[in-house]
Amino acid sequence: MNRPWKLFGDHLRLAVRLTPNGGRDAIDGIEADGEGEPHLKARVTSVPEKGKANKALILLISRSLGIPKSSVSLISGETARKKILRIEGDPEDLARKLEAFLR
């Protein structure tokens, strides 16, 4: 399966499908959508109002990768389930951390 991230010069972009009110904060692996595009499945306990679920997602990703939450930002999908995150840092290193976390 393809990976839900793309490497750029100084950052990595990560496609995520977020489930708010998910009962727990967790990353549930990778899956493909109906068009075959891969995304990371994530769930958070926060509600999808006033950006609370997005903030919880950023915190979940930053903790999972061991990076500061200021390195993670939402670049699209503010009110949608499908989101694109920009993660600042060495893209190769970030990709390795994601691979290791998802094993």
XYZ file of C-alpha atoms in Angstrom:
103
model
C 0.000 0.000 0.000
C 1.155 3.507 -0.720
C 2.075 5.785 2.142
C -0.182 8.709 3.117
C 2.680 11.193 3.199
C 4.693 13.132 0.672
C 8.182 14.467 1.196
C 9.111 18.066 0.417
C 12.341 20.005 0.938
C 11.825 21.060 4.560
C 8.626 19.274 5.587
C 6.353 16.290 5.127
C 2.649 16.413 4.231
C 0.425 13.809 5.819
C -3.096 12.875 4.687
C -5.339 12.010 7.639
C -8.934 10.872 8.065
C -10.027 12.027 11.505
C -12.840 10.599 13.604
C -13.826 13.028 16.383
C -15.644 11.676 19.454
C -13.716 8.466 18.792
C -13.706 7.199 22.370
C -9.924 7.457 22.679
C -6.974 9.253 21.124
C -5.323 6.780 18.743
C -3.835 6.191 15.340
C -5.486 3.187 13.728
C -3.158 2.568 10.782
C -3.380 3.325 7.084
C -6.270 2.728 4.714
C -7.282 3.816 1.221
C -10.353 5.880 0.422
C -12.823 5.073 -2.364
C -10.475 6.563 -4.953
C -7.507 4.521 -3.748
C -5.761 7.457 -2.036
C -4.055 6.379 1.214
C -4.575 8.219 4.494
C -3.725 7.750 8.130
C -6.743 6.815 10.243
C -6.861 8.738 13.514
C -9.419 9.192 16.252
C -9.644 11.676 19.088
C -11.969 12.050 22.062
C -12.502 15.751 21.386
C -15.656 17.093 19.765
C -15.595 18.647 16.290
C -16.412 22.177 17.340
C -14.306 25.319 17.525
C -11.240 23.427 16.278
C -10.991 21.187 19.354
C -10.687 17.953 17.343
C -8.049 19.516 15.061
C -5.994 20.626 18.067
C -6.285 17.135 19.554
C -5.132 15.620 16.240
C -2.075 17.896 16.137
C -1.224 16.927 19.713
C -1.692 13.211 18.935
C 0.583 13.363 15.876
C 3.260 15.408 17.645
C 3.338 13.055 20.644
C 3.384 9.984 18.405
C 6.393 11.302 16.482
C 8.142 12.850 19.482
C 8.216 16.345 17.982
C 6.959 19.723 19.246
C 3.315 20.423 18.441
C 4.426 23.721 16.910
C 5.987 21.633 14.108
C 2.564 20.325 13.039
C -0.009 22.496 11.281
C -3.263 21.936 9.444
C -3.093 23.094 5.826
C -6.452 21.821 4.576
C -9.645 20.204 5.815
C -10.394 22.391 8.811
C -14.058 21.303 8.931
C -13.764 18.049 6.951
C -12.840 14.552 8.090
C -10.045 14.362 5.521
C -7.176 16.652 6.413
C -3.683 17.466 5.224
C -1.085 18.178 7.897
C 2.244 19.905 7.323
C 4.959 18.563 9.601
C 8.101 20.718 9.753
C 11.484 19.048 9.930
C 13.735 16.709 7.991
C 11.258 14.860 5.765
C 13.344 11.665 5.585
C 13.620 11.529 9.377
C 9.895 12.183 9.792
C 9.067 9.429 7.290
C 11.268 6.988 9.243
C 9.496 7.937 12.484
C 6.102 7.371 10.865
C 7.205 3.993 9.465
C 8.499 2.928 12.877
C 5.364 4.113 14.663
C 3.059 2.270 12.271
C 4.792 -1.100 12.627
